[in-house]
Structure formats: structure tokens, C-alpha cells
Tab-separated table of C-alpha atoms in Angstrom:
chain	number	residue	atom	x	y	z
A	1	MET	CA	68.133	7.652	-12.411
A	2	MET	CA	68.812	6.013	-8.890
A	3	SER	CA	72.506	6.169	-7.410
A	4	GLN	CA	74.191	3.389	-6.283
A	5	ALA	CA	74.113	4.567	-3.085
A	6	ALA	CA	70.378	4.673	-2.750
A	7	ASP	CA	70.374	1.178	-3.559
A	8	ARG	CA	72.668	0.033	-0.743
A	9	PRO	CA	70.984	-1.095	2.400
A	10	GLU	CA	71.039	1.071	5.285
A	11	PRO	CA	73.610	0.481	8.115
A	12	VAL	CA	72.859	-1.781	10.660
A	13	GLY	CA	72.587	1.008	13.348
A	14	SER	CA	70.550	3.194	11.295
A	15	SER	CA	66.875	4.254	12.644
A	16	ARG	CA	65.613	5.627	9.410
A	17	ARG	CA	62.344	3.650	8.124
A	18	SER	CA	60.133	4.580	4.991
A	19	LYS	CA	56.832	5.596	5.856
A	20	ILE	CA	54.651	3.329	4.061
A	21	THR	CA	50.879	2.493	4.192
A	22	PRO	CA	49.433	-0.707	5.270
A	23	GLU	CA	48.081	-1.690	2.209
A	24	ARG	CA	51.611	-0.762	0.486
A	25	GLU	CA	53.273	-3.046	2.920
A	26	GLN	CA	50.840	-5.849	2.310
A	27	GLU	CA	51.423	-5.509	-1.456
A	28	PHE	CA	55.169	-6.374	-0.840
A	29	PHE	CA	54.504	-9.225	1.605
A	30	ASP	CA	52.070	-10.798	-0.932
A	31	ALA	CA	54.858	-10.418	-3.639
A	32	VAL	CA	57.027	-12.208	-1.443
A	33	LEU	CA	54.779	-15.099	-0.727
A	34	ASP	CA	54.175	-15.455	-4.455
A	35	GLN	CA	57.797	-15.629	-5.278
A	36	LEU	CA	58.336	-18.193	-2.662
A	37	ARG	CA	55.381	-20.537	-3.729
A	38	SER	CA	56.407	-20.230	-7.700
A	39	CYS	CA	60.257	-19.820	-7.362
A	40	GLY	CA	61.484	-21.125	-3.960
A	41	TYR	CA	63.396	-19.569	-1.202
A	42	ASP	CA	66.609	-19.423	-2.976
A	43	ALA	CA	65.272	-17.554	-5.813
A	44	VAL	CA	63.578	-14.768	-3.936
A	45	THR	CA	65.768	-11.604	-3.940
A	46	MET	CA	65.142	-8.180	-2.698
A	47	GLU	CA	65.894	-6.926	-6.102
A	48	GLY	CA	63.263	-9.141	-7.780
A	49	ILE	CA	60.678	-7.961	-5.026
A	50	ALA	CA	61.490	-4.241	-5.710
A	51	ALA	CA	61.160	-4.796	-9.577
A	52	SER	CA	57.626	-6.556	-9.126
A	53	THR	CA	56.272	-4.040	-6.770
A	54	ARG	CA	57.692	-0.904	-8.551
A	55	CYS	CA	59.903	0.329	-5.744
A	56	SER	CA	63.355	0.993	-4.816
A	57	LYS	CA	65.512	-1.586	-3.112
A	58	SER	CA	66.590	1.246	-0.650
A	59	THR	CA	62.846	1.209	0.473
A	60	LEU	CA	62.812	-2.428	1.446
A	61	TYR	CA	66.102	-2.669	3.129
A	62	ARG	CA	65.300	0.312	5.261
A	63	GLN	CA	62.132	-1.455	6.463
A	64	TRP	CA	63.662	-5.000	6.677
A	65	ARG	CA	67.382	-5.234	5.992
A	66	THR	CA	67.494	-8.753	5.221
A	67	LYS	CA	65.776	-11.288	3.037
A	68	PRO	CA	65.039	-13.550	6.021
A	69	GLN	CA	63.667	-10.432	8.085
A	70	PHE	CA	61.672	-9.628	4.849
A	71	VAL	CA	60.344	-13.360	4.593
A	72	ALA	CA	59.761	-13.558	8.108
A	73	ALA	CA	57.513	-10.549	8.345
A	74	ALA	CA	55.712	-11.748	5.139
A	75	LEU	CA	55.146	-15.039	6.699
A	76	ARG	CA	53.665	-13.595	9.938
A	77	SER	CA	51.245	-10.960	7.637
A	78	ASN	CA	50.051	-14.064	6.207
A	79	GLY	CA	48.954	-15.570	9.710
A	80	ARG	CA	45.066	-16.893	9.913
A	81	VAL	CA	43.337	-19.294	11.653
A	82	ARG	CA	40.651	-21.406	9.471
A	83	PHE	CA	39.604	-23.301	12.501
A	84	ALA	CA	38.749	-20.328	14.649
A	85	ASP	CA	35.189	-20.351	14.054
A	86	ILE	CA	34.375	-23.807	13.932
A	87	ASP	CA	32.098	-24.935	17.023
A	88	SER	CA	28.894	-26.856	15.832
A	89	GLY	CA	28.147	-28.341	19.220
A	90	SER	CA	29.405	-31.974	17.644
A	91	LEU	CA	32.908	-33.009	17.866
A	92	ALA	CA	32.638	-35.286	14.679
A	93	GLU	CA	31.093	-32.606	12.833
A	94	ASP	CA	33.740	-30.120	13.980
A	95	LEU	CA	36.477	-32.310	12.819
A	96	ARG	CA	34.864	-32.665	9.325
A	97	GLN	CA	34.671	-28.979	9.054
A	98	ALA	CA	38.265	-28.384	10.306
A	99	ALA	CA	39.324	-31.120	7.747
A	100	TRP	CA	37.454	-29.199	5.195
A	101	ALA	CA	38.675	-25.824	5.864
A	102	ALA	CA	42.295	-27.369	6.014
A	103	GLY	CA	42.105	-29.018	2.453
A	104	GLU	CA	40.580	-25.565	0.970
A	105	GLY	CA	43.948	-23.809	1.553
A	106	ALA	CA	46.176	-26.691	1.157
A	107	GLY	CA	47.935	-25.820	-2.279
A	108	LYS	CA	49.151	-22.543	-1.026
A	109	ASP	CA	50.234	-23.548	2.432
A	110	THR	CA	51.831	-26.631	1.128
A	111	GLY	CA	53.770	-24.766	-1.406
A	112	LEU	CA	54.916	-22.395	0.951
A	113	LEU	CA	56.194	-25.089	3.537
A	114	GLN	CA	57.808	-26.719	0.536
A	115	ALA	CA	59.449	-23.616	-0.916
A	116	LEU	CA	60.909	-22.628	2.676
A	117	GLY	CA	62.021	-26.144	3.487
A	118	HIS	CA	65.718	-26.330	3.929
A	119	ALA	CA	66.066	-22.343	4.679
A	120	VAL	CA	63.848	-22.856	7.513
A	121	MET	CA	65.916	-25.543	9.134
A	122	GLU	CA	68.876	-23.131	9.107
A	123	ASP	CA	67.545	-19.791	10.154
A	124	PRO	CA	65.742	-19.907	13.488
A	125	GLU	CA	63.820	-16.477	12.482
A	126	LEU	CA	62.694	-18.097	9.630
A	127	LYS	CA	61.339	-21.119	11.392
A	128	GLY	CA	59.825	-19.008	14.150
A	129	ALA	CA	57.884	-17.064	12.003
A	130	LEU	CA	56.695	-20.005	10.060
A	131	ARG	CA	55.499	-21.723	13.242
A	132	GLU	CA	53.888	-18.427	14.414
A	133	ALA	CA	52.139	-17.823	11.270
A	134	LEU	CA	51.120	-21.248	10.081
A	135	VAL	CA	51.480	-23.892	12.558
A	136	GLU	CA	50.843	-22.786	16.106
A	137	PRO	CA	47.636	-20.966	15.752
A	138	GLU	CA	45.933	-23.812	13.865
A	139	ILE	CA	47.348	-26.387	16.097
A	140	ALA	CA	45.894	-24.544	19.258
A	141	ALA	CA	42.554	-23.872	17.185
A	142	LEU	CA	42.441	-27.641	16.651
A	143	MET	CA	43.252	-28.568	19.999
A	144	GLY	CA	40.457	-26.358	21.342
A	145	ILE	CA	38.060	-28.081	19.146
A	146	LEU	CA	39.134	-31.366	20.878
A	147	ALA	CA	38.932	-29.809	24.237
A	148	ARG	CA	35.287	-28.629	23.761
A	149	GLY	CA	34.470	-32.269	22.726
A	150	VAL	CA	36.149	-33.416	25.948
A	151	ALA	CA	34.212	-30.775	27.892
A	152	ARG	CA	30.831	-32.271	26.565
A	153	GLY	CA	31.555	-35.816	27.330
A	154	GLU	CA	32.014	-37.190	23.790
A	155	VAL	CA	35.635	-38.192	24.511
A	156	PRO	CA	37.404	-39.305	27.717
A	157	ALA	CA	40.177	-36.537	28.765
A	158	GLY	CA	42.689	-39.149	28.731
A	159	HIS	CA	41.812	-40.688	25.450
A	160	PRO	CA	45.412	-41.432	24.054
A	161	ALA	CA	44.320	-40.759	20.349
A	162	LEU	CA	43.596	-36.956	21.039
A	163	GLU	CA	47.094	-35.950	21.146
A	164	TYR	CA	47.860	-37.167	17.756
A	165	VAL	CA	44.863	-35.570	15.675
A	166	PRO	CA	46.748	-32.451	14.830
A	167	ALA	CA	49.694	-34.538	13.402
A	168	GLN	CA	47.575	-36.746	11.338
A	169	LEU	CA	45.773	-33.946	9.710
A	170	PHE	CA	48.652	-31.683	9.248
A	171	GLY	CA	50.804	-34.574	8.069
A	172	LEU	CA	48.525	-35.831	5.679
A	173	LEU	CA	48.563	-32.106	4.192
A	174	ARG	CA	52.260	-32.241	3.844
A	175	MET	CA	52.807	-35.708	2.836
A	176	ARG	CA	50.035	-36.654	0.215
A	177	PRO	CA	51.733	-34.540	-2.465
A	178	VAL	CA	55.098	-36.263	-1.937
A	179	LEU	CA	53.418	-39.997	-1.673
A	180	GLU	CA	50.940	-39.589	-4.441
A	181	GLY	CA	51.587	-36.194	-6.425
A	182	GLU	CA	48.160	-34.696	-5.262
A	183	GLN	CA	47.222	-31.993	-2.984
A	184	ALA	CA	45.132	-33.098	0.210
A	185	ASP	CA	42.167	-31.294	-0.728
A	186	GLY	CA	38.834	-30.785	1.639
A	187	GLU	CA	37.102	-33.914	0.322
A	188	TYR	CA	40.228	-36.065	0.720
A	189	LEU	CA	40.688	-34.595	4.104
A	190	VAL	CA	36.874	-35.505	5.280
A	191	ARG	CA	37.349	-38.930	4.191
A	192	PHE	CA	40.358	-39.361	6.106
A	193	VAL	CA	38.977	-38.099	9.150
A	194	GLU	CA	35.627	-40.270	8.727
A	195	ALA	CA	37.895	-43.305	8.152
A	196	VAL	CA	40.778	-42.828	10.603
A	197	VAL	CA	40.333	-40.097	13.001
A	198	LEU	CA	36.707	-40.607	14.136
A	199	PRO	CA	37.079	-44.198	14.683
A	200	ALA	CA	40.213	-43.707	16.812
A	201	LEU	CA	38.599	-41.541	19.060
A	202	GLY	CA	35.307	-43.714	19.190
A	203	LEU	CA	33.209	-41.257	17.619
A	204	PRO	CA	30.394	-42.115	14.666
């Protein structure tokens, strides 16, 4: 039976950390993200993650010390760029592909954003991790798609609609569930790009 002392977090100045494999670490992160999406940030606890992953609380506390640090690490582990490989040679086609790719992960990412909502506004570390994992890489990739279109001469460099494309696409991902009760899936986002984004940029 584990002692109460073993369950307590290490002192802040302690340098001891558990030796866990990358696979085991990812298992912890996946459990955090799953609980965030299904239960919300407030319901996530170190104790709950320890129980669901069959480890001791002391292991988690030695690695991450606090729940915000643990959640931030899990968010960073989830970082990916869905648009990184999109480069068809046509800006219109690239934007259609980006819209489809964004819609494919709409449910997971939107659920994560909603789960973190208020906590992100109160915790700078969480806010930074969310931007680092889910927002900044994809905005950068999308702006890269637009820049290549400008370089090919498809859109003038100073076109006023260029800067609003990320806000349109990501804003719709976040707001359609609120306004219509449905996810902005790939098909919906492609229709949006064709009806709104491409005409605004003067593209067929």
C-alpha cells in the first residue's frame, strides 16, 4: 500500500524526476487530452490521470508538479501542422485542401479549445502552450500558403483580404458549433472557402 508521503508532490526545489519512456509519457499526455475533451479543465485532476494510467500520483507530481504544467506539456505534445505539406501550385486549390484538412480535425481541436476556455484566460502558461501547440504553427503554415500564392502572382502582395484569411478559417471552426450546433467539417469549410475566401481574393 502506498504511503501518504509517496502521494505528495515533491518540494518545489527538488530535482528528482521519474525515468519514464517517451511512450509512457505520451500515454499520460493522451489521458490528459482525452479527459479535457470529455470532462473539461476543472474536472481534470492529477489523481484521475494517475488512476486512468495506472501510475502513482507521485510519479506525475515529480514530472510536472502542478496541473497547469501537466496540461501545458500535454498540449505541446499534441502540436502538429495539418497544412505543412500542402503545395499544389495553385493558391485556390491549396486553400481548398487547407479547409478540408482543418475540418478533418475540427471536433477534437474545437472540443479542446472549449474545454480550456476560461482556464486559458487565467493562466499565461496554458495560454502560451495552447498558442504554441494549436494556433501559431497552423497560422504560420496558412500564411506560407498565401505567401506562395503572392509569389506566383495569383494575388497582389498588398491585397487587403490576405491578412483576414486565418481569422476567417479558424474563427469559423470555433463558432459554427456555437451558432449552429454542428462542427465545421471539411465539406463545410471547403464550401466556405469557395463562397467567401476565394472571391474575396479574386480567385476562381
